[in-house]
Amino acid sequence: MSTLIVVGVQWGDEGKGKVVDLLAREADIIVRFQGGNNAGHTLVVDGQKTIVRLIPSGVLHAGKVCVIGNGVVVDPQILVEEIDALQQRGYLTDSALLKISETAHLIMPYHKAIDLARERLRGEGRIGTTGRGIGPTYEDKMARVGIRFVDLLDEQVFGEKLAYNLQEKNIYLGAILKEQALDYRQIFEAYCRLRQRLAPYVINTSRYLHQEITHGRKVLFEGAQGTMLDVDHGTYPYVTSSNTVAGAVCAGAGVAPQQIHGVIGISKAYTTRVGSGPFPTEQLGPAGEKLRRDGGEFGTVTGRPRRCGWFDAVVVRTAARLNGLTSLALTKIDVLSGLPTIRVCTGYEHHGQYYDEVPASAQVLEGVTPIYEDLPGWAEPLTEIRSLDALPANARRYVERIEHLVGVAVKMISVGAGREETILIRPSFF
Ligand code: IMP
């Protein structure tokens, strides 16, 4: 097996950064294929914390190639800042270790301005976006007015596309959103400076990946956000603007379906969500407080407190089918220590109808009653544990019950933020 996809199977923040960082040891190339700097992957190595937003989480391993695929939307200013910060710490010193797709779309200042202004105007009805311009950039991509890296490389093409877009956006910003107009010269000059910094990394990444996969190199595809935030399959409209499911790798990295060999899903041992939208197992009382406190559940990008609740097998079961999971990694199980009883949602009920998968309507999902099963908890801390056998019996039973309810085998359990704080049930994933 030479390619592996890692996806989140809840609402994002499942701990993908840590798992990708761990799996990157075995990989040669790590690829982002969707999303942008709305993602924030936290990596802890030797007690030192690093947060990456755009560059794949494999970057902390020497000699691994990191690829930003065509499906990613890139804020070039943030990317340059991230490269600088990593280089200052001795990473990414060889420019051959980072490759950016020439057809990835650029997040422009007007995308951010529109994202923020719209959320402000929506008031109570806001989506709770990260405010990074992600949605407006994907909108322009689909409207075929987006600006790609290949356009940025040609100063004249870039200038023309910027002028065309800015004329329209400034009218929209002023007349509809009541925002200030943005200045052409300022954006043009700033982006030309960024072009000089980023041009050495820009290539045809789809072709590059094809060549490398053909030569047997091990490629890891790193998903951002989670399956329930997928624009088609998630809890629409409270979703992000890209496809987050494993199938998005083919379009977002330009890789053919038969070149994909395995899909690992990452799930927390409980559930969290940031932003608005239905969340059937949310706990507003002491249980939710405990999860937020012990799990440090505050957003890496926005710092917002995350909404917390019990493990929802309906969500993960739906995601297992959509992504074709070949295995599951369960993260942050250590956070559950000390709970006398742990609840697991096995299905939903709504007006006499039973749901074993997530219903399409946000209104129905908002109104469902979760059906819970209560499992006995454990008191022991789990952070020092490195094997399945050493887990308290009730923690083992909890893992087995989840496997049974979602129909996928758990092959990795994370018991802390550090690389080493992991129970590896399968020695190799490629
Ligand atoms: P956007 O991606 O900034 O447009 O935000 C849309 C929704 O996706 C909001 O509810 C965000 O909180 C959520 N979201 C976006 N990126 C992430 C992520 O990396 N983790 C968790 N939630 C996210």
Tab-separated table of C-alpha atoms and ligand atoms in Angstrom:
chain	number	residue	atom	x	y	z
A	1	MET	CA	0.000	0.000	0.000
A	2	SER	CA	1.607	3.301	-0.986
A	3	THR	CA	-1.047	5.944	-0.474
A	4	LEU	CA	-3.151	6.694	2.569
A	5	ILE	CA	-5.810	9.310	3.256
A	6	VAL	CA	-6.414	10.744	6.705
A	7	VAL	CA	-9.792	12.401	7.267
A	8	GLY	CA	-11.695	13.766	10.228
A	9	VAL	CA	-14.992	11.969	10.769
A	10	GLN	CA	-16.758	14.475	13.030
A	11	TRP	CA	-16.863	18.313	12.858
A	12	GLY	CA	-13.119	18.883	12.625
A	13	ASP	CA	-10.536	19.258	15.415
A	14	GLU	CA	-10.328	15.479	15.848
A	15	GLY	CA	-6.562	15.559	16.314
A	16	LYS	CA	-5.620	14.944	12.694
A	17	GLY	CA	-2.458	17.036	13.031
A	18	LYS	CA	-0.972	14.690	15.579
A	19	VAL	CA	-1.957	11.551	13.662
A	20	VAL	CA	-0.603	12.906	10.375
A	21	ASP	CA	2.610	13.936	12.093
A	22	LEU	CA	2.923	10.397	13.427
A	23	LEU	CA	2.092	8.675	10.139
A	24	ALA	CA	4.419	11.037	8.282
A	25	ARG	CA	7.344	9.061	9.720
A	26	GLU	CA	6.455	6.299	7.275
A	27	ALA	CA	5.535	8.574	4.353
A	28	ASP	CA	7.709	10.300	1.759
A	29	ILE	CA	5.219	12.981	0.759
A	30	ILE	CA	2.366	14.651	2.692
A	31	VAL	CA	-0.385	16.438	0.768
A	32	ARG	CA	-3.159	18.889	1.673
A	33	PHE	CA	-6.053	18.655	-0.798
A	34	GLN	CA	-8.839	20.978	0.447
A	35	GLY	CA	-9.610	23.792	2.849
A	36	GLY	CA	-7.216	26.573	3.700
A	37	ASN	CA	-5.996	28.345	6.793
A	38	ASN	CA	-9.351	27.747	8.449
A	39	ALA	CA	-7.618	24.548	9.560
A	40	GLY	CA	-5.211	24.650	12.465
A	41	HIS	CA	-3.287	21.518	13.229
A	42	THR	CA	-1.517	21.407	16.559
A	43	LEU	CA	1.688	19.386	16.770
A	44	VAL	CA	3.548	18.722	19.985
A	45	VAL	CA	7.100	17.424	19.602
A	46	ASP	CA	9.409	17.144	22.615
A	47	GLY	CA	6.980	19.302	24.563
A	48	GLN	CA	7.176	22.110	21.987
A	49	LYS	CA	3.916	23.171	20.364
A	50	THR	CA	3.688	24.107	16.678
A	51	ILE	CA	0.493	25.080	14.880
A	52	VAL	CA	0.347	24.723	11.108
A	53	ARG	CA	-2.519	26.089	9.056
A	54	LEU	CA	-1.599	25.538	5.445
A	55	ILE	CA	1.570	23.513	5.306
A	56	PRO	CA	0.930	19.791	5.822
A	57	SER	CA	1.477	18.468	9.327
A	58	GLY	CA	4.378	16.296	8.111
A	59	VAL	CA	6.615	19.351	7.973
A	60	LEU	CA	8.328	18.602	11.280
A	61	HIS	CA	9.962	15.460	9.853
A	62	ALA	CA	13.266	16.078	8.117
A	63	GLY	CA	13.374	15.369	4.406
A	64	LYS	CA	9.634	14.854	3.810
A	65	VAL	CA	8.082	16.677	0.871
A	66	CYS	CA	4.990	18.759	1.696
A	67	VAL	CA	2.490	19.483	-1.067
A	68	ILE	CA	-0.326	22.041	-1.150
A	69	GLY	CA	-2.710	20.626	-3.742
A	70	ASN	CA	-4.947	22.427	-6.221
A	71	GLY	CA	-8.041	21.963	-4.037
A	72	VAL	CA	-6.595	24.125	-1.255
A	73	VAL	CA	-7.347	27.850	-1.095
A	74	VAL	CA	-4.204	29.714	-0.109
A	75	ASP	CA	-3.750	33.004	1.673
A	76	PRO	CA	-0.243	33.812	0.395
A	77	GLN	CA	0.512	36.204	3.246
A	78	ILE	CA	-0.266	33.538	5.838
A	79	LEU	CA	1.723	30.965	3.876
A	80	VAL	CA	4.823	33.192	3.783
A	81	GLU	CA	4.498	33.826	7.524
A	82	GLU	CA	4.215	30.096	8.143
A	83	ILE	CA	7.260	29.327	5.980
A	84	ASP	CA	9.281	32.027	7.777
A	85	ALA	CA	8.306	30.755	11.216
A	86	LEU	CA	9.172	27.163	10.304
A	87	GLN	CA	12.477	28.144	8.678
A	88	GLN	CA	13.494	30.117	11.751
A	89	ARG	CA	13.174	26.885	13.692
A	90	GLY	CA	15.215	24.912	11.210
A	91	TYR	CA	12.417	23.305	9.180
A	92	LEU	CA	11.773	23.672	5.420
A	93	THR	CA	15.264	25.002	4.804
A	94	ASP	CA	15.406	23.275	1.402
A	95	SER	CA	12.869	24.819	-0.995
A	96	ALA	CA	12.459	21.439	-2.744
A	97	LEU	CA	10.590	20.244	0.355
A	98	LEU	CA	7.525	22.402	-0.321
A	99	LYS	CA	5.457	22.283	-3.490
A	100	ILE	CA	2.420	24.434	-4.233
A	101	SER	CA	-0.036	23.612	-6.993
A	102	GLU	CA	-0.055	26.114	-9.822
A	103	THR	CA	-3.846	25.783	-9.965
A	104	ALA	CA	-4.560	26.349	-6.260
A	105	HIS	CA	-6.739	29.437	-5.779
A	106	LEU	CA	-5.612	32.519	-3.889
A	107	ILE	CA	-7.485	34.027	-0.987
A	108	MET	CA	-7.599	37.765	-1.713
A	109	PRO	CA	-8.153	40.621	0.775
A	110	TYR	CA	-11.696	41.104	-0.555
A	111	HIS	CA	-12.543	37.487	0.272
A	112	LYS	CA	-11.668	38.054	3.911
A	113	ALA	CA	-13.528	41.374	4.004
A	114	ILE	CA	-16.651	39.751	2.522
A	115	ASP	CA	-16.491	36.742	4.872
A	116	LEU	CA	-16.264	38.949	7.981
A	117	ALA	CA	-18.861	41.488	6.858
A	118	ARG	CA	-21.401	38.819	5.915
A	119	GLU	CA	-21.055	37.084	9.254
A	120	ARG	CA	-21.569	40.413	10.999
A	121	LEU	CA	-24.713	41.093	8.993
A	122	ARG	CA	-26.115	37.603	9.553
A	123	GLY	CA	-26.177	38.237	13.312
A	124	GLU	CA	-27.889	35.347	15.083
A	125	GLY	CA	-28.086	33.388	11.835
A	126	ARG	CA	-24.319	33.391	11.301
A	127	ILE	CA	-22.482	30.226	10.292
A	128	GLY	CA	-19.639	30.964	12.679
A	129	THR	CA	-16.993	30.874	9.957
A	130	THR	CA	-13.340	31.276	10.822
A	131	GLY	CA	-13.380	34.621	8.999
A	132	ARG	CA	-10.440	33.656	6.818
A	133	GLY	CA	-12.192	34.219	3.471
A	134	ILE	CA	-12.543	30.522	2.703
A	135	GLY	CA	-16.170	30.537	1.494
A	136	PRO	CA	-15.882	33.627	-0.763
A	137	THR	CA	-12.719	32.193	-2.363
A	138	TYR	CA	-14.425	28.890	-3.225
A	139	GLU	CA	-17.411	30.889	-4.521
A	140	ASP	CA	-15.143	32.730	-6.951
A	141	LYS	CA	-13.525	29.458	-7.977
A	142	MET	CA	-16.923	28.055	-8.937
A	143	ALA	CA	-17.973	31.341	-10.539
A	144	ARG	CA	-14.802	31.061	-12.652
A	145	VAL	CA	-13.419	34.409	-11.582
A	146	GLY	CA	-10.892	33.051	-9.074
A	147	ILE	CA	-7.194	33.913	-9.226
A	148	ARG	CA	-4.771	30.992	-9.184
A	149	PHE	CA	-1.029	30.746	-8.567
A	150	VAL	CA	-0.459	30.353	-12.290
A	151	ASP	CA	-2.145	33.752	-12.744
A	152	LEU	CA	-0.079	35.325	-9.996
A	153	LEU	CA	3.112	34.228	-11.762
A	154	ASP	CA	2.186	36.351	-14.791
A	155	GLU	CA	2.117	39.957	-13.621
A	156	GLN	CA	-0.055	41.177	-16.461
A	157	VAL	CA	-2.647	38.418	-16.133
A	158	PHE	CA	-2.708	38.923	-12.393
A	159	GLY	CA	-3.182	42.688	-12.743
A	160	GLU	CA	-6.068	42.234	-15.174
A	161	LYS	CA	-7.849	39.627	-13.090
A	162	LEU	CA	-7.414	41.668	-9.939
A	163	ALA	CA	-8.785	44.811	-11.620
A	164	TYR	CA	-11.817	42.936	-12.983
A	165	ASN	CA	-12.614	41.349	-9.633
A	166	LEU	CA	-11.954	44.372	-7.514
A	167	GLN	CA	-14.305	46.552	-9.500
A	168	GLU	CA	-17.171	44.153	-8.788
A	169	LYS	CA	-16.177	43.383	-5.193
A	170	ASN	CA	-15.846	47.047	-4.249
A	171	ILE	CA	-19.399	47.721	-5.424
A	172	TYR	CA	-20.646	44.719	-3.433
A	173	LEU	CA	-18.602	45.661	-0.360
A	174	GLY	CA	-19.842	49.260	-0.410
A	175	ALA	CA	-23.450	48.982	-1.523
A	176	ILE	CA	-24.508	45.730	0.124
A	177	LEU	CA	-22.108	45.065	2.983
A	178	LYS	CA	-21.469	48.725	3.932
A	179	GLU	CA	-17.726	48.201	4.005
A	180	GLN	CA	-14.812	50.331	2.788
A	181	ALA	CA	-13.591	49.841	-0.771
A	182	LEU	CA	-10.177	48.170	-1.144
A	183	ASP	CA	-7.271	49.758	-2.987
A	184	TYR	CA	-6.030	48.130	-6.214
A	185	ARG	CA	-2.414	49.371	-5.995
A	186	GLN	CA	-1.970	48.216	-2.433
A	187	ILE	CA	-3.190	44.692	-3.175
A	188	PHE	CA	-1.276	44.487	-6.462
A	189	GLU	CA	2.019	45.471	-4.881
A	190	ALA	CA	1.589	43.278	-1.819
A	191	TYR	CA	0.768	40.225	-3.972
A	192	CYS	CA	3.712	40.911	-6.327
A	193	ARG	CA	6.028	40.839	-3.308
A	194	LEU	CA	4.426	37.587	-2.172
A	195	ARG	CA	4.847	36.164	-5.681
A	196	GLN	CA	8.594	36.612	-5.427
A	197	ARG	CA	8.662	34.634	-2.220
A	198	LEU	CA	6.366	31.824	-3.348
A	199	ALA	CA	7.219	31.382	-7.044
A	200	PRO	CA	10.057	28.887	-6.394
A	201	TYR	CA	7.579	26.448	-4.870
A	202	VAL	CA	4.897	26.522	-7.582
A	203	ILE	CA	4.662	23.471	-9.863
A	204	ASN	CA	2.180	21.043	-11.446
A	205	THR	CA	1.635	19.020	-8.265
A	206	SER	CA	-0.851	16.603	-9.854
A	207	ARG	CA	1.771	15.432	-12.331
A	208	TYR	CA	4.451	15.368	-9.653
A	209	LEU	CA	2.284	13.146	-7.425
A	210	HIS	CA	1.475	10.819	-10.313
A	211	GLN	CA	5.177	10.332	-11.005
A	212	GLU	CA	6.022	9.750	-7.364
A	213	ILE	CA	3.154	7.307	-6.743
A	214	THR	CA	4.099	5.418	-9.899
A	215	HIS	CA	7.611	5.072	-8.510
A	216	GLY	CA	6.252	3.559	-5.294
A	217	ARG	CA	6.780	6.554	-3.049
A	218	LYS	CA	4.533	6.637	0.010
A	219	VAL	CA	2.050	9.473	-0.061
A	220	LEU	CA	-0.116	10.635	2.812
A	221	PHE	CA	-3.137	12.844	2.080
A	222	GLU	CA	-4.049	15.066	4.989
A	223	GLY	CA	-7.682	16.128	5.293
A	224	ALA	CA	-8.708	19.324	7.022
A	225	GLN	CA	-11.977	19.954	8.887
A	226	GLY	CA	-14.235	16.902	9.195
A	227	THR	CA	-16.850	14.891	7.301
A	228	MET	CA	-19.785	16.672	8.971
A	229	LEU	CA	-18.395	19.966	7.616
A	230	ASP	CA	-18.346	18.667	4.015
A	231	VAL	CA	-20.272	21.026	1.732
A	232	ASP	CA	-22.236	18.120	0.189
A	233	HIS	CA	-22.418	15.523	2.946
A	234	GLY	CA	-22.179	17.600	6.117
A	235	THR	CA	-24.736	19.439	8.211
A	236	TYR	CA	-25.518	21.992	5.500
A	237	PRO	CA	-25.590	25.009	5.646
A	238	TYR	CA	-23.420	24.868	8.781
A	239	VAL	CA	-20.458	23.505	6.865
A	240	THR	CA	-17.265	24.693	5.256
A	241	SER	CA	-17.089	25.384	1.517
A	242	SER	CA	-15.064	22.388	0.358
A	243	ASN	CA	-15.538	18.642	0.132
A	244	THR	CA	-13.791	17.171	3.135
A	245	VAL	CA	-14.488	13.479	2.440
A	246	ALA	CA	-11.807	11.086	1.219
A	247	GLY	CA	-13.193	11.235	-2.322
A	248	ALA	CA	-12.079	14.860	-2.491
A	249	VAL	CA	-8.463	13.714	-2.775
A	250	CYS	CA	-8.960	12.790	-6.418
A	251	ALA	CA	-10.156	16.243	-7.429
A	252	GLY	CA	-8.223	18.255	-4.856
A	253	ALA	CA	-4.833	16.692	-5.506
A	254	GLY	CA	-5.373	15.569	-9.087
A	255	VAL	CA	-4.830	11.891	-8.272
A	256	ALA	CA	-6.780	9.053	-9.915
A	257	PRO	CA	-9.118	6.859	-7.786
A	258	GLN	CA	-7.174	3.636	-8.370
A	259	GLN	CA	-4.109	5.279	-6.851
A	260	ILE	CA	-5.806	5.470	-3.433
A	261	HIS	CA	-5.147	2.514	-1.164
A	262	GLY	CA	-6.382	3.201	2.349
A	263	VAL	CA	-8.445	5.641	4.379
A	264	ILE	CA	-7.956	6.227	8.074
A	265	GLY	CA	-10.648	8.150	9.921
A	266	ILE	CA	-9.832	10.239	12.969
A	267	SER	CA	-12.424	10.573	15.693
A	268	LYS	CA	-12.306	11.981	19.174
A	269	ALA	CA	-13.490	9.627	21.915
A	270	TYR	CA	-16.227	12.254	22.440
A	271	THR	CA	-17.568	14.978	20.140
A	272	THR	CA	-16.838	18.674	19.647
A	273	ARG	CA	-17.973	21.339	17.240
A	274	VAL	CA	-17.062	25.000	16.722
A	275	GLY	CA	-19.389	27.466	15.081
A	276	SER	CA	-23.147	27.172	14.722
A	277	GLY	CA	-25.313	24.266	13.629
A	278	PRO	CA	-27.041	21.182	15.010
A	279	PHE	CA	-25.132	19.011	17.481
A	280	PRO	CA	-27.417	16.287	18.913
A	281	THR	CA	-25.122	15.024	21.698
A	282	GLU	CA	-23.999	18.473	22.906
A	283	GLN	CA	-23.731	18.757	26.700
A	284	LEU	CA	-24.360	22.213	28.103
A	285	GLY	CA	-23.962	21.136	31.742
A	286	PRO	CA	-21.093	19.781	33.851
A	287	ALA	CA	-20.211	16.898	31.479
A	288	GLY	CA	-19.604	19.344	28.615
A	289	GLU	CA	-17.609	21.599	30.956
A	290	LYS	CA	-15.389	18.719	32.017
A	291	LEU	CA	-14.692	17.738	28.412
A	292	ARG	CA	-13.855	21.333	27.456
A	293	ARG	CA	-11.616	21.840	30.479
A	294	ASP	CA	-9.754	18.519	30.460
A	295	GLY	CA	-9.643	18.378	26.657
A	296	GLY	CA	-8.427	21.978	26.287
A	297	GLU	CA	-11.238	22.467	23.796
A	298	PHE	CA	-10.509	25.938	22.465
A	299	GLY	CA	-10.013	26.572	18.739
A	300	THR	CA	-6.433	26.630	17.412
A	301	VAL	CA	-7.302	29.200	14.730
A	302	THR	CA	-9.871	31.417	16.430
A	303	GLY	CA	-9.449	30.592	20.135
A	304	ARG	CA	-13.213	30.077	20.420
A	305	PRO	CA	-14.405	27.626	23.103
A	306	ARG	CA	-15.567	24.443	21.383
A	307	ARG	CA	-19.000	22.962	22.003
A	308	CYS	CA	-18.581	19.540	23.646
A	309	GLY	CA	-20.694	16.402	23.941
A	310	TRP	CA	-20.841	12.608	24.030
A	311	PHE	CA	-19.524	10.315	21.297
A	312	ASP	CA	-22.060	10.121	18.494
A	313	ALA	CA	-21.944	6.790	16.664
A	314	VAL	CA	-24.519	8.045	14.150
A	315	VAL	CA	-22.080	10.699	12.956
A	316	VAL	CA	-19.069	8.390	12.797
A	317	ARG	CA	-21.068	5.548	11.198
A	318	THR	CA	-22.230	7.906	8.455
A	319	ALA	CA	-18.671	9.122	7.961
A	320	ALA	CA	-17.304	5.552	7.883
A	321	ARG	CA	-19.535	4.749	4.929
A	322	LEU	CA	-18.916	8.030	3.075
A	323	ASN	CA	-15.148	7.795	3.383
A	324	GLY	CA	-14.766	4.028	3.023
A	325	LEU	CA	-12.710	3.902	6.210
A	326	THR	CA	-10.214	1.068	6.411
A	327	SER	CA	-9.387	1.901	10.027
A	328	LEU	CA	-10.171	4.344	12.785
A	329	ALA	CA	-7.901	6.333	15.095
A	330	LEU	CA	-9.513	7.313	18.376
A	331	THR	CA	-8.056	10.437	19.971
A	332	LYS	CA	-8.183	12.091	23.404
A	333	ILE	CA	-9.565	9.061	25.227
A	334	ASP	CA	-7.510	10.213	28.244
A	335	VAL	CA	-9.927	13.152	28.620
A	336	LEU	CA	-12.694	10.729	29.658
A	337	SER	CA	-10.837	9.488	32.753
A	338	GLY	CA	-12.738	10.298	35.942
A	339	LEU	CA	-16.245	10.128	34.500
A	340	PRO	CA	-18.282	7.516	36.424
A	341	THR	CA	-20.516	6.870	33.416
A	342	ILE	CA	-19.836	7.614	29.762
A	343	ARG	CA	-22.716	7.972	27.343
A	344	VAL	CA	-22.607	6.920	23.699
A	345	CYS	CA	-25.275	7.877	21.199
A	346	THR	CA	-26.264	4.850	19.123
A	347	GLY	CA	-29.132	6.310	17.032
A	348	TYR	CA	-31.615	9.179	16.807
A	349	GLU	CA	-35.357	9.336	17.199
A	350	HIS	CA	-37.514	12.021	15.594
A	351	HIS	CA	-41.345	11.978	15.546
A	352	GLY	CA	-41.402	8.205	15.829
A	353	GLN	CA	-38.774	7.661	13.138
A	354	TYR	CA	-35.456	5.998	13.900
A	355	TYR	CA	-32.225	7.233	12.281
A	356	ASP	CA	-29.008	5.189	12.154
A	357	GLU	CA	-27.336	7.806	9.932
A	358	VAL	CA	-27.337	11.616	9.972
A	359	PRO	CA	-30.509	13.046	8.350
A	360	ALA	CA	-30.079	15.618	5.568
A	361	SER	CA	-32.346	18.297	7.035
A	362	ALA	CA	-30.731	20.661	9.548
A	363	GLN	CA	-34.210	21.174	11.032
A	364	VAL	CA	-34.692	17.434	11.618
A	365	LEU	CA	-31.182	17.069	13.024
A	366	GLU	CA	-31.827	20.009	15.338
A	367	GLY	CA	-34.923	18.241	16.678
A	368	VAL	CA	-33.735	14.631	17.064
A	369	THR	CA	-33.556	12.904	20.420
A	370	PRO	CA	-30.307	10.976	20.804
A	371	ILE	CA	-30.678	7.369	21.959
A	372	TYR	CA	-27.974	6.753	24.545
A	373	GLU	CA	-26.243	3.717	25.917
A	374	ASP	CA	-24.460	4.177	29.254
A	375	LEU	CA	-21.057	2.591	29.701
A	376	PRO	CA	-19.078	2.399	32.948
A	377	GLY	CA	-16.162	4.828	33.120
A	378	TRP	CA	-12.683	4.484	34.648
A	379	ALA	CA	-10.747	6.584	37.144
A	380	GLU	CA	-7.160	5.944	36.029
A	381	PRO	CA	-5.236	8.479	33.933
A	382	LEU	CA	-4.327	6.964	30.536
A	383	THR	CA	-1.519	9.205	29.311
A	384	GLU	CA	1.281	6.811	30.265
A	385	ILE	CA	-0.342	3.779	28.649
A	386	ARG	CA	1.221	2.428	25.447
A	387	SER	CA	-0.606	-0.850	24.798
A	388	LEU	CA	-4.192	-1.964	24.457
A	389	ASP	CA	-3.750	-4.614	27.162
A	390	ALA	CA	-2.627	-2.006	29.684
A	391	LEU	CA	-5.825	0.047	29.325
A	392	PRO	CA	-8.340	-0.267	32.190
A	393	ALA	CA	-10.957	-2.918	31.304
A	394	ASN	CA	-13.717	-0.306	31.001
A	395	ALA	CA	-11.665	1.800	28.585
A	396	ARG	CA	-11.065	-1.306	26.443
A	397	ARG	CA	-14.773	-2.070	26.541
A	398	TYR	CA	-15.507	1.516	25.469
A	399	VAL	CA	-13.210	1.183	22.437
A	400	GLU	CA	-14.720	-2.180	21.489
A	401	ARG	CA	-18.233	-0.791	21.742
A	402	ILE	CA	-17.337	2.100	19.416
A	403	GLU	CA	-15.795	-0.332	16.898
A	404	HIS	CA	-18.966	-2.378	16.960
A	405	LEU	CA	-21.304	0.612	16.644
A	406	VAL	CA	-19.501	2.193	13.688
A	407	GLY	CA	-18.302	-1.006	12.032
A	408	VAL	CA	-14.628	-0.060	11.721
A	409	ALA	CA	-11.617	-1.401	13.635
A	410	VAL	CA	-9.719	1.036	15.871
A	411	LYS	CA	-6.031	0.784	14.986
A	412	MET	CA	-4.607	3.720	16.890
A	413	ILE	CA	-5.539	5.340	20.200
A	414	SER	CA	-4.179	8.686	21.271
A	415	VAL	CA	-3.781	9.206	25.024
A	416	GLY	CA	-2.125	12.639	24.999
A	417	ALA	CA	-0.935	15.420	22.717
A	418	GLY	CA	2.675	14.236	22.356
A	419	ARG	CA	3.857	12.022	19.491
A	420	GLU	CA	4.803	9.267	21.904
A	421	GLU	CA	1.497	9.376	23.806
A	422	THR	CA	-0.084	6.861	21.470
A	423	ILE	CA	-1.211	3.234	21.476
A	424	LEU	CA	-0.401	1.775	18.063
A	425	ILE	CA	-2.497	-1.330	17.476
A	426	ARG	CA	-1.251	-1.697	13.947
A	427	PRO	CA	2.508	-1.265	13.572
A	428	SER	CA	2.393	0.141	10.041
A	429	PHE	CA	-0.307	1.918	8.080
A	430	PHE	CA	1.158	1.869	4.573
B	1	IMP	P1	-15.209	28.422	7.198
B	1	IMP	O1	-14.503	27.167	6.798
B	1	IMP	O2	-14.273	29.448	7.787
B	1	IMP	O3	-16.058	28.993	6.096
B	1	IMP	O4	-16.236	28.064	8.385
B	1	IMP	C1	-17.388	27.266	8.169
B	1	IMP	C2	-17.648	26.344	9.349
B	1	IMP	O5	-16.616	25.351	9.396
B	1	IMP	C3	-17.635	27.026	10.708
B	1	IMP	O6	-18.572	26.371	11.554
B	1	IMP	C4	-16.233	26.790	11.217
B	1	IMP	O7	-16.149	26.849	12.623
B	1	IMP	C5	-15.993	25.378	10.685
B	1	IMP	N1	-14.569	25.065	10.499
B	1	IMP	C6	-13.774	25.476	9.500
B	1	IMP	N2	-12.535	24.984	9.646
B	1	IMP	C7	-12.549	24.224	10.740
B	1	IMP	C8	-11.563	23.405	11.393
B	1	IMP	O8	-10.419	23.263	10.962
B	1	IMP	N3	-11.985	22.762	12.508
B	1	IMP	C9	-13.249	22.860	12.971
B	1	IMP	N4	-14.183	23.593	12.402
B	1	IMP	C10	-13.853	24.269	11.292
